[in-house]
Structures are given as C-alpha cells and as structure tokens.
PDB file of C-alpha atoms in Angstrom:
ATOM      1  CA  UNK A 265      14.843 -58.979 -24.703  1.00 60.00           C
ATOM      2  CA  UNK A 266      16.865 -56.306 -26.948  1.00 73.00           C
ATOM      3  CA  UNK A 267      18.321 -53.849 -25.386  1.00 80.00           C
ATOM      4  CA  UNK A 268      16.815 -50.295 -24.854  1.00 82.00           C
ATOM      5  CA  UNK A 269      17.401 -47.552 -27.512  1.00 88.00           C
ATOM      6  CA  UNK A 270      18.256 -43.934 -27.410  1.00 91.00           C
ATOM      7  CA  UNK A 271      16.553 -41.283 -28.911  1.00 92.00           C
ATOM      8  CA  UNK A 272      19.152 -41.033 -32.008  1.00 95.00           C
ATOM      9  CA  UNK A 273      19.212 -44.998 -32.377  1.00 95.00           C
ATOM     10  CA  UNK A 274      15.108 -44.958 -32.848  1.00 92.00           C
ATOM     11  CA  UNK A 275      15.416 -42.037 -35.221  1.00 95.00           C
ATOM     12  CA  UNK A 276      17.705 -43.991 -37.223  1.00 97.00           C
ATOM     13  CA  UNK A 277      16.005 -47.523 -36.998  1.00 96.00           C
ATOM     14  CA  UNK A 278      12.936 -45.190 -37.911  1.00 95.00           C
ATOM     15  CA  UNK A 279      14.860 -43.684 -40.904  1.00 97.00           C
ATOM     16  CA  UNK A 280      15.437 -47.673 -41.835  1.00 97.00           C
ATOM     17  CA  UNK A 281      11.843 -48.609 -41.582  1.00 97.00           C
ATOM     18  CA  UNK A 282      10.518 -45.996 -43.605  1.00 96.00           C
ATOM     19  CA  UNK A 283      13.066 -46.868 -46.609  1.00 97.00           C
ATOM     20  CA  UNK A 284      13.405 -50.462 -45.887  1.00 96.00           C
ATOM     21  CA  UNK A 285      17.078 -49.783 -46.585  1.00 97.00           C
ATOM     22  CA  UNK A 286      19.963 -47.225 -46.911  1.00 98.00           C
ATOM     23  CA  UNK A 287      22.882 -46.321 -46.901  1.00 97.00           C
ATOM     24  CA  UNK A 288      24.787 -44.081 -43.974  1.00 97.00           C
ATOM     25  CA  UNK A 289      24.429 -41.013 -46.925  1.00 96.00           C
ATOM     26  CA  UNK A 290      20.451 -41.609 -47.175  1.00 97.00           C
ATOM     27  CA  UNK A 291      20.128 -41.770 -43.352  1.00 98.00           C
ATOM     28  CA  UNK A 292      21.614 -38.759 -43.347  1.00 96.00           C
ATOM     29  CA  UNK A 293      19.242 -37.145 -45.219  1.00 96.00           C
ATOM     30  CA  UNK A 294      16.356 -38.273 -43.561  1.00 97.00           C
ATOM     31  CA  UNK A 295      17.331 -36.705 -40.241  1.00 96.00           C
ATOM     32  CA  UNK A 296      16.636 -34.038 -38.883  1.00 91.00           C
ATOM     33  CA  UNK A 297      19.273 -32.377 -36.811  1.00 91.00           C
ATOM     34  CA  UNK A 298      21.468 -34.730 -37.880  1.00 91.00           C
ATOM     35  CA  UNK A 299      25.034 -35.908 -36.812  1.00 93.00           C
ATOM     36  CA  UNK A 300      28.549 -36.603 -38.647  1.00 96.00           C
ATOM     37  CA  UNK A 301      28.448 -39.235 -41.233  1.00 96.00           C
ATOM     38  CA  UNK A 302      30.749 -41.376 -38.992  1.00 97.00           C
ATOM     39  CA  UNK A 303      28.576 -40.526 -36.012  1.00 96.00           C
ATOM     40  CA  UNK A 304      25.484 -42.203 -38.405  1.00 97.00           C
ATOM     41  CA  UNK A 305      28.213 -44.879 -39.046  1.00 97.00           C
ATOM     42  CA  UNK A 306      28.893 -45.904 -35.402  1.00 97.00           C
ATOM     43  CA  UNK A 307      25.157 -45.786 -34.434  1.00 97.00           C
ATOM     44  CA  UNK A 308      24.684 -48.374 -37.296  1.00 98.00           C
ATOM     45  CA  UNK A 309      26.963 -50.581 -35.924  1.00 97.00           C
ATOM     46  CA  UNK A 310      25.396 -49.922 -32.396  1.00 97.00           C
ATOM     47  CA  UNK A 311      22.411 -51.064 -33.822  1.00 97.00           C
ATOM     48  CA  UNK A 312      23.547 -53.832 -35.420  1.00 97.00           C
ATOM     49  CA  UNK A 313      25.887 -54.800 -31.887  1.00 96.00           C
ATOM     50  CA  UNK A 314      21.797 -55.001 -30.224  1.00 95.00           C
ATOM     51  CA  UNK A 315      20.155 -57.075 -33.387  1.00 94.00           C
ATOM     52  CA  UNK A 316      18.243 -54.121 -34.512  1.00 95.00           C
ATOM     53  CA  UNK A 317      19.639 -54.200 -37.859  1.00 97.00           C
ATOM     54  CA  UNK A 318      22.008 -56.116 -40.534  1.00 98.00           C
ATOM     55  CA  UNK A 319      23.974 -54.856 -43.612  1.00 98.00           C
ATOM     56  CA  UNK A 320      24.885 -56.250 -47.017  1.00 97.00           C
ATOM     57  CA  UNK A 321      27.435 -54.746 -49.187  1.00 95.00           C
ATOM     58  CA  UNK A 322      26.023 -53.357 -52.222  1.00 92.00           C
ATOM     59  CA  UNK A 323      28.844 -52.037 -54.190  1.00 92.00           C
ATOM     60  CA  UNK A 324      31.131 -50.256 -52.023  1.00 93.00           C
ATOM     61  CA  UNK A 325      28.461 -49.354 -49.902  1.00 94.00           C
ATOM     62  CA  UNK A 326      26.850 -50.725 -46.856  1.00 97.00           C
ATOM     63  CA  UNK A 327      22.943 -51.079 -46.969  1.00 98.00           C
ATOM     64  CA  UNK A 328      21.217 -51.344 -43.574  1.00 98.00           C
ATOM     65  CA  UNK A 329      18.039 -52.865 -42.917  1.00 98.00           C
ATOM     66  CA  UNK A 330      15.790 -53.710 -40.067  1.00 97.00           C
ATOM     67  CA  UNK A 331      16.336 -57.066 -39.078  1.00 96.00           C
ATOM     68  CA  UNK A 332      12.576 -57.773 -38.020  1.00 94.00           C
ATOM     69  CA  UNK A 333       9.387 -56.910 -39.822  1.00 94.00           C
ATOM     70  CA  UNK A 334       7.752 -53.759 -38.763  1.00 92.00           C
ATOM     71  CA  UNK A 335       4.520 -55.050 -37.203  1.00 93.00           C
ATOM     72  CA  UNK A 336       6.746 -57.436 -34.723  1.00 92.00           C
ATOM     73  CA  UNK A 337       8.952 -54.351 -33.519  1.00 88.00           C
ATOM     74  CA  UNK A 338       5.794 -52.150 -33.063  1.00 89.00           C
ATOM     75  CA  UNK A 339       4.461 -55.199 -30.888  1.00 90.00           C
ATOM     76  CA  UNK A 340       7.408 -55.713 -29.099  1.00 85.00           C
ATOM     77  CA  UNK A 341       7.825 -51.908 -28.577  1.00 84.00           C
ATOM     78  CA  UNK A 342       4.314 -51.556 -27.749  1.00 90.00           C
ATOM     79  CA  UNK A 343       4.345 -54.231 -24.887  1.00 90.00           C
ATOM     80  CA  UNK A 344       7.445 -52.803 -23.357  1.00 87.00           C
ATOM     81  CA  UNK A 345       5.462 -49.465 -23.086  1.00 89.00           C
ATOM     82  CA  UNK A 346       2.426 -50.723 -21.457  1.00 93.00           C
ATOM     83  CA  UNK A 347       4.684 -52.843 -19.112  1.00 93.00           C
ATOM     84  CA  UNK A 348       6.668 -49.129 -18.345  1.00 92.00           C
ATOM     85  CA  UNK A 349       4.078 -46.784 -17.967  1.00 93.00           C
ATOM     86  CA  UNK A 350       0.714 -48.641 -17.438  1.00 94.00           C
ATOM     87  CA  UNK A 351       1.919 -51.369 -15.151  1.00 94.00           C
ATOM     88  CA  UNK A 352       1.426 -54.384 -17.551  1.00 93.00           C
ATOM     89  CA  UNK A 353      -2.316 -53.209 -18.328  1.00 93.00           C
ATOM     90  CA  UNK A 354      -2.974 -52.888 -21.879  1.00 89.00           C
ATOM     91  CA  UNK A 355      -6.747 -51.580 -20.835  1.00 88.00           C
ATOM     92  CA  UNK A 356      -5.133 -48.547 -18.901  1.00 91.00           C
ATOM     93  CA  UNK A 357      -2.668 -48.410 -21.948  1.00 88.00           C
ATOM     94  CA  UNK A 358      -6.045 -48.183 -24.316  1.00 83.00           C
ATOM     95  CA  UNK A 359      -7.742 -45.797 -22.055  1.00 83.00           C
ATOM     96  CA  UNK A 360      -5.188 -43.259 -21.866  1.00 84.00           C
ATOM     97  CA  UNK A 361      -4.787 -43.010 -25.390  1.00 79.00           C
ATOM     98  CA  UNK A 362      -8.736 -43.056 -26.454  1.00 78.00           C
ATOM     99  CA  UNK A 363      -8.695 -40.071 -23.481  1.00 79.00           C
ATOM    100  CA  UNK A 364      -5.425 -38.098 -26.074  1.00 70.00           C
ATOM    101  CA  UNK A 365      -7.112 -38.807 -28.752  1.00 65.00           C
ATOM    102  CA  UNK A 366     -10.782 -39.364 -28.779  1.00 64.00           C
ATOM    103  CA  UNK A 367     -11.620 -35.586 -30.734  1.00 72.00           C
ATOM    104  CA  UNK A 368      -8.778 -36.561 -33.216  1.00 79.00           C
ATOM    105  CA  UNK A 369     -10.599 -40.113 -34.109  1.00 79.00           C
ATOM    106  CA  UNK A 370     -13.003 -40.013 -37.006  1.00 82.00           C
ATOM    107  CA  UNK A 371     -16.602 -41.797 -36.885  1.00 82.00           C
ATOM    108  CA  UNK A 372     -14.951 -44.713 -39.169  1.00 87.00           C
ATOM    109  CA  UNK A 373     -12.062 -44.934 -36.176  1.00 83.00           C
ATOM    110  CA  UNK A 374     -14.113 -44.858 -33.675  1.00 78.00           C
ATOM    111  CA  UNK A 375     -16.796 -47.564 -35.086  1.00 82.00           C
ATOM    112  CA  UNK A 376     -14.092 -49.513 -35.811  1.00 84.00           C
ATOM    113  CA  UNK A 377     -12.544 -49.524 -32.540  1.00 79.00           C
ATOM    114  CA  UNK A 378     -16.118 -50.278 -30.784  1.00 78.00           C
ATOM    115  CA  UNK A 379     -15.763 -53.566 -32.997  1.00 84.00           C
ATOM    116  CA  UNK A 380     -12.434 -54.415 -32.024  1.00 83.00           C
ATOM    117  CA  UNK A 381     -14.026 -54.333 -27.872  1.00 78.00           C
ATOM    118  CA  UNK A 382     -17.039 -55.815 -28.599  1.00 76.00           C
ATOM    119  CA  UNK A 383     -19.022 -52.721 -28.460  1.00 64.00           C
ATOM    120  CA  UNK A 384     -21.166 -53.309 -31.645  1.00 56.00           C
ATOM    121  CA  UNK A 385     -22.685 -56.213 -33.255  1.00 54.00           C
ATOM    122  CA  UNK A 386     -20.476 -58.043 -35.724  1.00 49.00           C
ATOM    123  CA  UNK A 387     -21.271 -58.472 -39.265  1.00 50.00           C
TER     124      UNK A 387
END
C-alpha cells in the first residue's frame, strides 16, 4: 500500500489529475494558497519518493504526471476510506453519503442509483 498523503500532497496530485501534466510553474497556479516554487518542487519529489507521480524532461522543464489512471486512485482512495471511517463496510460507507446527499441527487441520480442496488427492474 502507498503511503498516506498530506493535505498539500493531495492538492497537488489533484492539480496533476486535472491537467494530466505540469510543470512546478502550472501547479503553482492552480493552487490556492499556494507555497514557494521550491516548496511545489520538493512536494513533487515527495510524491514521486511514494509512487504517486513520475516526470519527463520536456525542454528544460520537468513535467509531472500521475503515475496511475484516475479511476484506480479514486478506487484505491475510496477503499482506504471505507476501511477508516466505516469499518470495512462499503454499505455504511453508501448510507452515510445517500443520508449527505440525498436532497442534492436529481431524479436521474437517484433512478440510477436504485439500478445500481437492484432496486428497479433492469432493462
């Protein structure tokens, strides 16, 4: 398992997933609050130190990337949060965020997510 992240390291990996690549100057930009350019630097190498992320030179430049596709980090990520906070049980996981969000769902969402349990008759 990678190691855990801090709040600036997911803001940057974020940063990286959004733009599928940049440089330190374009990560920059995209944060809010953000810190020194060498402070960006060494939490790209961080990063990269944990497997997060991988450069190529391009130019004199560095361009970072993530090093897995999005859908596999959100899955990964996603199981390590219902293994935190709903002790391994993705239906407590489910239920707690239906019960956050259920007025913020549209009828599509919600017909769609009735599907997905087995709440409605398949097509």
């Amino acid at each position: 398992m990678k190691e855990q992240l801090s709040r600036r390291e997911r803001e940057i990996l974020n940063v990286l997933y959004r733009r599928g690549e940049a440089t330190v100057a374009q990560v920059l930009e995209d944060l809010a609050d953000p810190p020194s350019y060498d402070g960006v630097r060494t939490t790209l190498r961080v990063l990269e130190r944990k497997g997060y992320i991988r450069h190529r030179h391009h130019g004199p430049r560095y361009l970072y990337m993530p090093t897995e596709p999005l859908e596999k980090a959100r899955s990964r990520a996603l199981r390590q949060l219902v293994g935190t906070f709903f002790g391994g049980s993705p239906m407590q996981a489910a239920a707690a965020l239906l019960e956050l969000s259920e007025s913020e769902l549209s009828d599509q969402e919600l017909d769609r997510l009735k599907e997905i349990v087995g709440l409605e008759e398949r097509s």
